[in-house]
PDB file of C-alpha atoms in Angstrom:
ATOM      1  CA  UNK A   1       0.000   0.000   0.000  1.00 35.00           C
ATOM      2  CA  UNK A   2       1.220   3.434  -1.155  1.00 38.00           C
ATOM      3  CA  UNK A   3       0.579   7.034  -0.138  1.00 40.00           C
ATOM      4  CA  UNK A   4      -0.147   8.121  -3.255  1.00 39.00           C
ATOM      5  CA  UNK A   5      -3.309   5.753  -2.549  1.00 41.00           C
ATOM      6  CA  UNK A   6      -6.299   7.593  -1.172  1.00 37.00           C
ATOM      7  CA  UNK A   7      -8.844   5.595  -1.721  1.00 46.00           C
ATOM      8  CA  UNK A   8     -11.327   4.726   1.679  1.00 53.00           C
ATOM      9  CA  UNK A   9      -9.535   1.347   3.655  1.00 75.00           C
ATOM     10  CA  UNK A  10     -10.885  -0.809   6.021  1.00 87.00           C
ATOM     11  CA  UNK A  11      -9.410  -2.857   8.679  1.00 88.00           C
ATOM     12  CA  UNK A  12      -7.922  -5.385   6.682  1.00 89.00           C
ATOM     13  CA  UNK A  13      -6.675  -2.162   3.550  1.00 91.00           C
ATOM     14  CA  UNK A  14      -5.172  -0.871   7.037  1.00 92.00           C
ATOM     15  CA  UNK A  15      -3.328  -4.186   7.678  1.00 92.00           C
ATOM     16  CA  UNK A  16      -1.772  -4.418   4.512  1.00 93.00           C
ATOM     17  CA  UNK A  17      -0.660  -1.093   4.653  1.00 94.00           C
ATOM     18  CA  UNK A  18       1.109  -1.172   8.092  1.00 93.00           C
ATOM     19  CA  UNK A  19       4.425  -2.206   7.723  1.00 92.00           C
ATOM     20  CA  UNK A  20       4.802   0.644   4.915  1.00 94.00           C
ATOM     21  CA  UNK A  21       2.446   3.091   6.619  1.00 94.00           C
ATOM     22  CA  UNK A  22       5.046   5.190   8.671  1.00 93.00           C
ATOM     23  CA  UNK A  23       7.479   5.378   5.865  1.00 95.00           C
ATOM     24  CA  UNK A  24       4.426   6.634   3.064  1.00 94.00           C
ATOM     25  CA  UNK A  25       3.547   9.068   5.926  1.00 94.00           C
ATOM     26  CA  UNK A  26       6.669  10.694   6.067  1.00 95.00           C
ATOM     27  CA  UNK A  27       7.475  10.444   2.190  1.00 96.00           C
ATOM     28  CA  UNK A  28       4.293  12.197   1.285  1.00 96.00           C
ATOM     29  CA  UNK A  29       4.972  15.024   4.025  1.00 96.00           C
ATOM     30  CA  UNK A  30       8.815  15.853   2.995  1.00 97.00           C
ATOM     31  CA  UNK A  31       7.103  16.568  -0.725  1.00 96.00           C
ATOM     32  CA  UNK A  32       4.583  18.805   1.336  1.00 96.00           C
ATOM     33  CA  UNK A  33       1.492  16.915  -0.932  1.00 95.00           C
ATOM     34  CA  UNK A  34      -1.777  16.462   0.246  1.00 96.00           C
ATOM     35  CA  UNK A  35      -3.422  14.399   2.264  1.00 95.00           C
ATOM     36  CA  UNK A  36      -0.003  14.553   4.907  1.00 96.00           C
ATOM     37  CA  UNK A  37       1.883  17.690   4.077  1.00 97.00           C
ATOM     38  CA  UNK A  38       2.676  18.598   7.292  1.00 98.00           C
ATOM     39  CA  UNK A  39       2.092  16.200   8.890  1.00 97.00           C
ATOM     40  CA  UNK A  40       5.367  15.720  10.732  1.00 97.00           C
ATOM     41  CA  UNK A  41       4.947  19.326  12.246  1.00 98.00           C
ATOM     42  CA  UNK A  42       1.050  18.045  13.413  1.00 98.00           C
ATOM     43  CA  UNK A  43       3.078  15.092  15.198  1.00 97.00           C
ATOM     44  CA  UNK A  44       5.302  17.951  17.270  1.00 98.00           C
ATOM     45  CA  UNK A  45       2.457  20.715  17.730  1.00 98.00           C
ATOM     46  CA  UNK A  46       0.578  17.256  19.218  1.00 98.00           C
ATOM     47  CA  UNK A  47       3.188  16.991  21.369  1.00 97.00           C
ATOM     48  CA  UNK A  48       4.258  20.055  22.190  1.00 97.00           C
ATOM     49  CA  UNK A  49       1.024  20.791  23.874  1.00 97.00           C
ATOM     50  CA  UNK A  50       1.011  16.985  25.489  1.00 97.00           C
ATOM     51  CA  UNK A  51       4.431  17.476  27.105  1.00 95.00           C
ATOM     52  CA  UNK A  52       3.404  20.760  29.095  1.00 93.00           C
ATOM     53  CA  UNK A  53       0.921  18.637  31.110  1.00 93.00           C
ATOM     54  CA  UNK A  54       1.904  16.257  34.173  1.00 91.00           C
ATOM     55  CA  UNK A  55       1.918  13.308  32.774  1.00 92.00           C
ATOM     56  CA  UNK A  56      -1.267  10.736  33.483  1.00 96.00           C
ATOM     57  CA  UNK A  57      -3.896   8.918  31.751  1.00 98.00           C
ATOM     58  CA  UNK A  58      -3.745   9.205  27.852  1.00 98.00           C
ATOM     59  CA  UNK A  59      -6.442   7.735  25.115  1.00 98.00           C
ATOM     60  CA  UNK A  60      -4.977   7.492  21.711  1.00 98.00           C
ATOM     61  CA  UNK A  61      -7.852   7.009  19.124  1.00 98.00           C
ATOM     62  CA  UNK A  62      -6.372   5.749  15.915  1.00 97.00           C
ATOM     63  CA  UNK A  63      -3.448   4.596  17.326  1.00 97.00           C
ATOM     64  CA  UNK A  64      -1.631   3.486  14.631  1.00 96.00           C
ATOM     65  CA  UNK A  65       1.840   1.602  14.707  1.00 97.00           C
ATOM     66  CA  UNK A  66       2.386   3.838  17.964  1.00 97.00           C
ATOM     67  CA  UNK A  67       4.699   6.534  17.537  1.00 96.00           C
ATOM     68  CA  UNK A  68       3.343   9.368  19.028  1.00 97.00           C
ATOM     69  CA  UNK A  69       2.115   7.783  21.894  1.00 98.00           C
ATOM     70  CA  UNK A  70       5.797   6.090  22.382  1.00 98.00           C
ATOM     71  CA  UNK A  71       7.033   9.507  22.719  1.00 97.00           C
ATOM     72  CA  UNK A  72       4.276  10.418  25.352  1.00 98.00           C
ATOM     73  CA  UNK A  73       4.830   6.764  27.085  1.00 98.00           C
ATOM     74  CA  UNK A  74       8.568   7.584  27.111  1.00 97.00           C
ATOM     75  CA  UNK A  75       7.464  10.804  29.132  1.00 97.00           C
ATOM     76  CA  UNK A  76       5.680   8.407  32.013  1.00 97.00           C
ATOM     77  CA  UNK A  77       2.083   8.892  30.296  1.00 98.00           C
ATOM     78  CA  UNK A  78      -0.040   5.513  30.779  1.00 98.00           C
ATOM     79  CA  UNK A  79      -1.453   4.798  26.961  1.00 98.00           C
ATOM     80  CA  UNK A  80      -4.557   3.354  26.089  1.00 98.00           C
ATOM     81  CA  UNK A  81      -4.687   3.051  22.443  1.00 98.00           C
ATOM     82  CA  UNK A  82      -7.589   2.194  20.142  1.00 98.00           C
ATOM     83  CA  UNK A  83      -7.614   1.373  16.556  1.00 97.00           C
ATOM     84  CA  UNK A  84      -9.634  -0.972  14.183  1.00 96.00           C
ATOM     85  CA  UNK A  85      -6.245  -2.576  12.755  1.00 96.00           C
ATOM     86  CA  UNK A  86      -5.343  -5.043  14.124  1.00 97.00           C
ATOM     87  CA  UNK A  87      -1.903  -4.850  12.296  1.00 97.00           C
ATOM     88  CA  UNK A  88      -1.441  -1.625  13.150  1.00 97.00           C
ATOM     89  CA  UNK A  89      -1.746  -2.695  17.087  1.00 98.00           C
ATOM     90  CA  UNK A  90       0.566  -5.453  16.580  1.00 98.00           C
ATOM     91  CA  UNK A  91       3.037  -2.995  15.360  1.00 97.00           C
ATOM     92  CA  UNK A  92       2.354  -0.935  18.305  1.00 98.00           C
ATOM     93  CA  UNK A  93       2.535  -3.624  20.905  1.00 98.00           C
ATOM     94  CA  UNK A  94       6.184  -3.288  19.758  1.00 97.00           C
ATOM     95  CA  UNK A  95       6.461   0.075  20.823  1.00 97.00           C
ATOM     96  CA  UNK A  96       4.033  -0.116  24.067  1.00 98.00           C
ATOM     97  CA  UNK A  97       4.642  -3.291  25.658  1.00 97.00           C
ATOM     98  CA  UNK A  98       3.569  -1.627  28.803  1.00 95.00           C
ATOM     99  CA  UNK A  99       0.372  -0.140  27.183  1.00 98.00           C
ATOM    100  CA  UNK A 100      -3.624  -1.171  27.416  1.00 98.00           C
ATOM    101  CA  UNK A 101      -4.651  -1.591  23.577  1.00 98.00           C
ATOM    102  CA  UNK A 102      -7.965  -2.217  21.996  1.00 98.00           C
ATOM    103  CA  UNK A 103      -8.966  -3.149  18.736  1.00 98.00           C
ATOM    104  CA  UNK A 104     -12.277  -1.875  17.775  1.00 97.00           C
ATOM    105  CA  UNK A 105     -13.176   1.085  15.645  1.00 96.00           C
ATOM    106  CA  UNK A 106     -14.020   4.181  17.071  1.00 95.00           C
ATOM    107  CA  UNK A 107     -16.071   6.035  14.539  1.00 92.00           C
ATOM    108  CA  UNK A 108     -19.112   4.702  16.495  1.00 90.00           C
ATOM    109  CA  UNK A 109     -18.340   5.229  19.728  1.00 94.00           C
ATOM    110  CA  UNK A 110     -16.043   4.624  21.974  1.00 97.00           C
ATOM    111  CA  UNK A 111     -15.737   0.676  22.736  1.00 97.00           C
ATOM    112  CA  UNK A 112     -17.681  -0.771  25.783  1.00 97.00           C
ATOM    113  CA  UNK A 113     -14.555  -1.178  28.022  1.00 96.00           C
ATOM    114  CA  UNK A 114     -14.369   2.285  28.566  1.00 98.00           C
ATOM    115  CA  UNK A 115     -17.797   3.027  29.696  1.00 95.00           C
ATOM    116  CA  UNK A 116     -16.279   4.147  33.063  1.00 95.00           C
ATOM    117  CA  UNK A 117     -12.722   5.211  32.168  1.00 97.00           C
ATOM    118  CA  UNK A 118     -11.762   8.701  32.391  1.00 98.00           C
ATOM    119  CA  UNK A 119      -8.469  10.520  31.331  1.00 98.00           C
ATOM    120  CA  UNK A 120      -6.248  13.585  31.562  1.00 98.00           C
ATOM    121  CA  UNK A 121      -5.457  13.353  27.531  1.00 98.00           C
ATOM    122  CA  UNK A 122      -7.031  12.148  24.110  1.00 98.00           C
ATOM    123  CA  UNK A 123      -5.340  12.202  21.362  1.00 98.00           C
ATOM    124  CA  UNK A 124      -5.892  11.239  17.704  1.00 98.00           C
ATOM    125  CA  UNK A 125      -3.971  11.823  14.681  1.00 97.00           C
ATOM    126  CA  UNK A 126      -4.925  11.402  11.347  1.00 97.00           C
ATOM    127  CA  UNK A 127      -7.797   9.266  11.576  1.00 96.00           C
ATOM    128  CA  UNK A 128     -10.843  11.568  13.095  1.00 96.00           C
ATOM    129  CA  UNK A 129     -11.356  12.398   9.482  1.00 95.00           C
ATOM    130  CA  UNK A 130     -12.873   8.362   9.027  1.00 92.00           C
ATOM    131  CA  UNK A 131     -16.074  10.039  11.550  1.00 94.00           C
ATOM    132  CA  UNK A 132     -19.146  10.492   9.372  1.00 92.00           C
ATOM    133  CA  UNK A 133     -19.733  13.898   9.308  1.00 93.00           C
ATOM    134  CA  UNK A 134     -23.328  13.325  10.977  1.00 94.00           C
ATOM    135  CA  UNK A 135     -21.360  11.986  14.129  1.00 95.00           C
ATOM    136  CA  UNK A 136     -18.637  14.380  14.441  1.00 95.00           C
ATOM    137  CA  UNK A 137     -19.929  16.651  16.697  1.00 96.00           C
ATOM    138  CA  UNK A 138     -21.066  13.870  18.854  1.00 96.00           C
ATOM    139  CA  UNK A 139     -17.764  12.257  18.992  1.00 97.00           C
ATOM    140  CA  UNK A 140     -16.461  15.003  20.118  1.00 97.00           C
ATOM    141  CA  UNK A 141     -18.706  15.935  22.792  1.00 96.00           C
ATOM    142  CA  UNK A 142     -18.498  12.144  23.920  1.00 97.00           C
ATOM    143  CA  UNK A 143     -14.753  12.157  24.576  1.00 98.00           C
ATOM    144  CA  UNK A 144     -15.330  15.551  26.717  1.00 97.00           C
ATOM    145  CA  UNK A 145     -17.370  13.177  28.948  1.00 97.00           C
ATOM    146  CA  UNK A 146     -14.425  11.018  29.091  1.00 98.00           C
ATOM    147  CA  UNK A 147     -11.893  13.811  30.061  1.00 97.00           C
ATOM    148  CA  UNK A 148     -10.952  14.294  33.628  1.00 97.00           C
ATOM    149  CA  UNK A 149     -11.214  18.007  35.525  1.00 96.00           C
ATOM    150  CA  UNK A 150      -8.518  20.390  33.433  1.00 95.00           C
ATOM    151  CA  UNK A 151      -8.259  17.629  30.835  1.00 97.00           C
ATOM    152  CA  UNK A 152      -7.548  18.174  27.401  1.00 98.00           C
ATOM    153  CA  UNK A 153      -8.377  16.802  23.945  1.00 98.00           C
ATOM    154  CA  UNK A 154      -5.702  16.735  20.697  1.00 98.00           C
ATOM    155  CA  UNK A 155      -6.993  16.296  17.556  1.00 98.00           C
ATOM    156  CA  UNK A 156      -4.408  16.414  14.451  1.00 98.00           C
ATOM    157  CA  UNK A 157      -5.395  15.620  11.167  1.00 98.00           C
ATOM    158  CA  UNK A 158      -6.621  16.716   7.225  1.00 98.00           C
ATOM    159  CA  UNK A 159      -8.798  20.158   8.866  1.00 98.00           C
ATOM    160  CA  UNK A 160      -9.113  23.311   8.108  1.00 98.00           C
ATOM    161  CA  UNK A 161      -9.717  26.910   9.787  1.00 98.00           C
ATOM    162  CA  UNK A 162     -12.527  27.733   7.411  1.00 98.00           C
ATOM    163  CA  UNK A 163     -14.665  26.238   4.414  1.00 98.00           C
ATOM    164  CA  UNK A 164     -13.037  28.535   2.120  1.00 98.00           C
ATOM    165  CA  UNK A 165      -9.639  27.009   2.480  1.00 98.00           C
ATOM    166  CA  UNK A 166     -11.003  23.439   2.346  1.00 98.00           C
ATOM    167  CA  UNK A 167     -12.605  24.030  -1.208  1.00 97.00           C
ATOM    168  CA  UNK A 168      -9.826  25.444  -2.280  1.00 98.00           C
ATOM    169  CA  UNK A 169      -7.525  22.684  -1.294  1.00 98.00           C
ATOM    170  CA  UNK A 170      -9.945  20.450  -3.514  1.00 97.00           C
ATOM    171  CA  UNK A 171      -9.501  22.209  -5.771  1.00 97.00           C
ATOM    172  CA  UNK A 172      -6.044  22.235  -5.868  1.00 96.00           C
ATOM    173  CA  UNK A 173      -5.973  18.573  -5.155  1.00 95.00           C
ATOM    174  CA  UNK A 174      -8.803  17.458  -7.357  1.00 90.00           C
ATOM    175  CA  UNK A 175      -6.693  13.986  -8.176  1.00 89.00           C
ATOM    176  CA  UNK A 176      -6.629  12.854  -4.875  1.00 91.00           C
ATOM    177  CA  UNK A 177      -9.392  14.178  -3.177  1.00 93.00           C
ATOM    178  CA  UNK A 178     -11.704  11.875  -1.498  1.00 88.00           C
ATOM    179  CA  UNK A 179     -15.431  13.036  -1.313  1.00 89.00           C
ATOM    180  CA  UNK A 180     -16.222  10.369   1.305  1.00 88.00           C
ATOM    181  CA  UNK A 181     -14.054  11.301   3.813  1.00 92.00           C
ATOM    182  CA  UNK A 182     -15.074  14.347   5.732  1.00 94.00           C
ATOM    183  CA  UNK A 183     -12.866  16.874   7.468  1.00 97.00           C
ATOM    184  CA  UNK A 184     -12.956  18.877  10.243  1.00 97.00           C
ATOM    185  CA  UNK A 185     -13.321  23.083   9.800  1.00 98.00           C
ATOM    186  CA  UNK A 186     -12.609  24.996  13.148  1.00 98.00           C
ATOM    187  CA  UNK A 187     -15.197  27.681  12.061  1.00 98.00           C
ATOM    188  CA  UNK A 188     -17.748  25.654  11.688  1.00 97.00           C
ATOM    189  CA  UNK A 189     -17.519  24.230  14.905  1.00 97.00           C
ATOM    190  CA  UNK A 190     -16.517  26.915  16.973  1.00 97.00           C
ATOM    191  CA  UNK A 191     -20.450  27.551  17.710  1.00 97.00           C
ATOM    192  CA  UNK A 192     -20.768  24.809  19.631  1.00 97.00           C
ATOM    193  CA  UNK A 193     -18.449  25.522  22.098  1.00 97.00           C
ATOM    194  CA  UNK A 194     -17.962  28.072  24.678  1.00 96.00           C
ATOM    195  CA  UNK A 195     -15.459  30.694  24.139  1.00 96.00           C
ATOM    196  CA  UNK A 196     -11.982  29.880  23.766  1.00 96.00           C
ATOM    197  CA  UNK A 197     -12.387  25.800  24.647  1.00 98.00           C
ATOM    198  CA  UNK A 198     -12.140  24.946  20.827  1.00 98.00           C
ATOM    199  CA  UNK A 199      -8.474  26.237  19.218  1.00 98.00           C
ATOM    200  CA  UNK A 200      -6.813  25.163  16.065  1.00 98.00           C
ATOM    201  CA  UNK A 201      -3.443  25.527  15.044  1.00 98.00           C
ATOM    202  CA  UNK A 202      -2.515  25.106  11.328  1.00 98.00           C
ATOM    203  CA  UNK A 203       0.247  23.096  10.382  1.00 98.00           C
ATOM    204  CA  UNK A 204       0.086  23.186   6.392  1.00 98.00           C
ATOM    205  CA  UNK A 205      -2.154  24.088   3.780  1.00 98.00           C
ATOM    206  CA  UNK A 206      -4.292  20.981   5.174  1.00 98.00           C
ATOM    207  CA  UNK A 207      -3.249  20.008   8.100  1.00 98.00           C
ATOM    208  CA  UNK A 208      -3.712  21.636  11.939  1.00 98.00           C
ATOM    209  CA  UNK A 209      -4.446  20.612  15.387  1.00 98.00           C
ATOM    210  CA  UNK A 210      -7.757  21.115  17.386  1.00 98.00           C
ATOM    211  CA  UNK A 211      -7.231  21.787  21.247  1.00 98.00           C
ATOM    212  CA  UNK A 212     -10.752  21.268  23.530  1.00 98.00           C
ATOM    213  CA  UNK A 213     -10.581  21.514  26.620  1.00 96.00           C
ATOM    214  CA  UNK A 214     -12.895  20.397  30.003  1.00 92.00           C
ATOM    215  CA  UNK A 215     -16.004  22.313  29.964  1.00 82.00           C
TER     216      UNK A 215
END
C-alpha cells in the first residue's frame, strides 16, 4: 500500500498497509502533498502541547503503529490506544509493551470497556477524518465526557480553519481528493463551544491541530 493511494480502507486495507504506513507518511509530508503535508509538524504541535501537562492517563484514538504515543509513554504517560487494525496494534505492541490496547473502531463510539474510564489526555492523529460527518460533533462531545477536571483533547489531522480554504484545497488537489471522507473546519464548529475551549493551530495548507478543553 502506497501514499499516493487515497482511496477509503478498512481494517484489513489498514493491515496491509502497516508495515509501509510510517514510511508513506513521512514520504508524502517531505514533498509537502496532500493528504499529509505537514504532517510531521502536526506530530510535534501534538506533542508540544502533550508534554506541558503532568503526565497521566492518555487515550490514543487511531493509534496506529504507535509513535506518538511512544514519545508520550517515554514521558511516564499511561497509553490506552484504540484502533480498528489489528496490524497496526501489533506494530504498536512493539512500541508499548507496557500499554492497554484495543482493537475496535471508534467512529461509532467509543468501545464498551471504557464506559467508566476517564483521562487527563485524548489524542488522535490522522484518523478523526474516518467520523461520518453526521457523528462528528457527537464524537467530540463524547470524549469531553471522558476527560478528567482540566483535561484536554488533541486532535491532528486533514482540517481546516474555514470552508473557504477546504474548497480550495480540492480544488487544488482534485486527483486525490476523497469526497467520502469528511474533514474537520474549526469555524464551523466553533459555535458549539464556549469561548476559547475549541483552538486550532494550522500546520500546512491541510493540516492543523484542534485543542478542547474540560467544559
Amino acid at each position: 500500500m502506497s501514499a499516493n493511494h487515497y482511496e477509503i480502507l478498512g481494517p484489513e486495507g489498514f493491515d496491509a498497509w502497516a508495515p509501509q504506513y510510517d514510511d508513506d507518511l513521512a514520504a508524502c509530508d517531505g514533498k509537502d502533498e496532500y493528504p499529509f503535508a505537514g504532517y510531521s509538524r502536526v506530530q510535534e504541535g501534538i506533542l508540544s502541547q502533550a508534554l506541558t501537562r503532568d503526565s497521566g492517563e492518555v487515550l490514543d484514538l487511531g493509534l496506529g503503529t504507535g509513535l506518538l504515543s511512544q514519545r508520550l509513554a517515554a514521558a511516564g504517560f499511561r497509553v490506552t490506544g484504540v484502533d480498528f487494525s489489528q496490524e497496526m496494534l501489533n506494530l504498536a505492541a512493539r512500541r508499548l509493551p507496557d500499554s492497554r490496547l484495543i482493537h475496535a473502531d471508534f467512529s461509532t463510539g467509543l468501545p464498551a470497556e471504557l464506559a467508566d474510564t476517564s483521562f487527563d489526555l485524548i489524542i488522535s492523529s490522522y484518523a478523526f477524518h474516518h467520523i461520518p460527518r453526521e457523528r462528528k460533533l457527537a464524537s467530540l462531545q463524547e470524549l469531553l465526557e471522558h476527560l478528567k477536571p482540566h483535561g484536554l483533547i488533541l486532535i491532528g489531522d486533514i482540517a481546516f480553519k474555514n470552508r473557504a480554504l477546504s474548497e480550495a484545497c480540492r480544488d487544488n488537489c482534485a486527483g486525490s481528493w476523497d469526497d467520502t471522507e469528511d474533514y474537520l473546519v474549526y469555524e464551523e464548529l466553533t459555535p458549539f463551544f464556549r469561548e476559547g475551549q475549541l483552538n486550532f493551530t494550522a500546520y500546512s495548507f491541510c493540516a492543523g491541530v484542534f485543542s478542547l478543553q474540560h467544559p
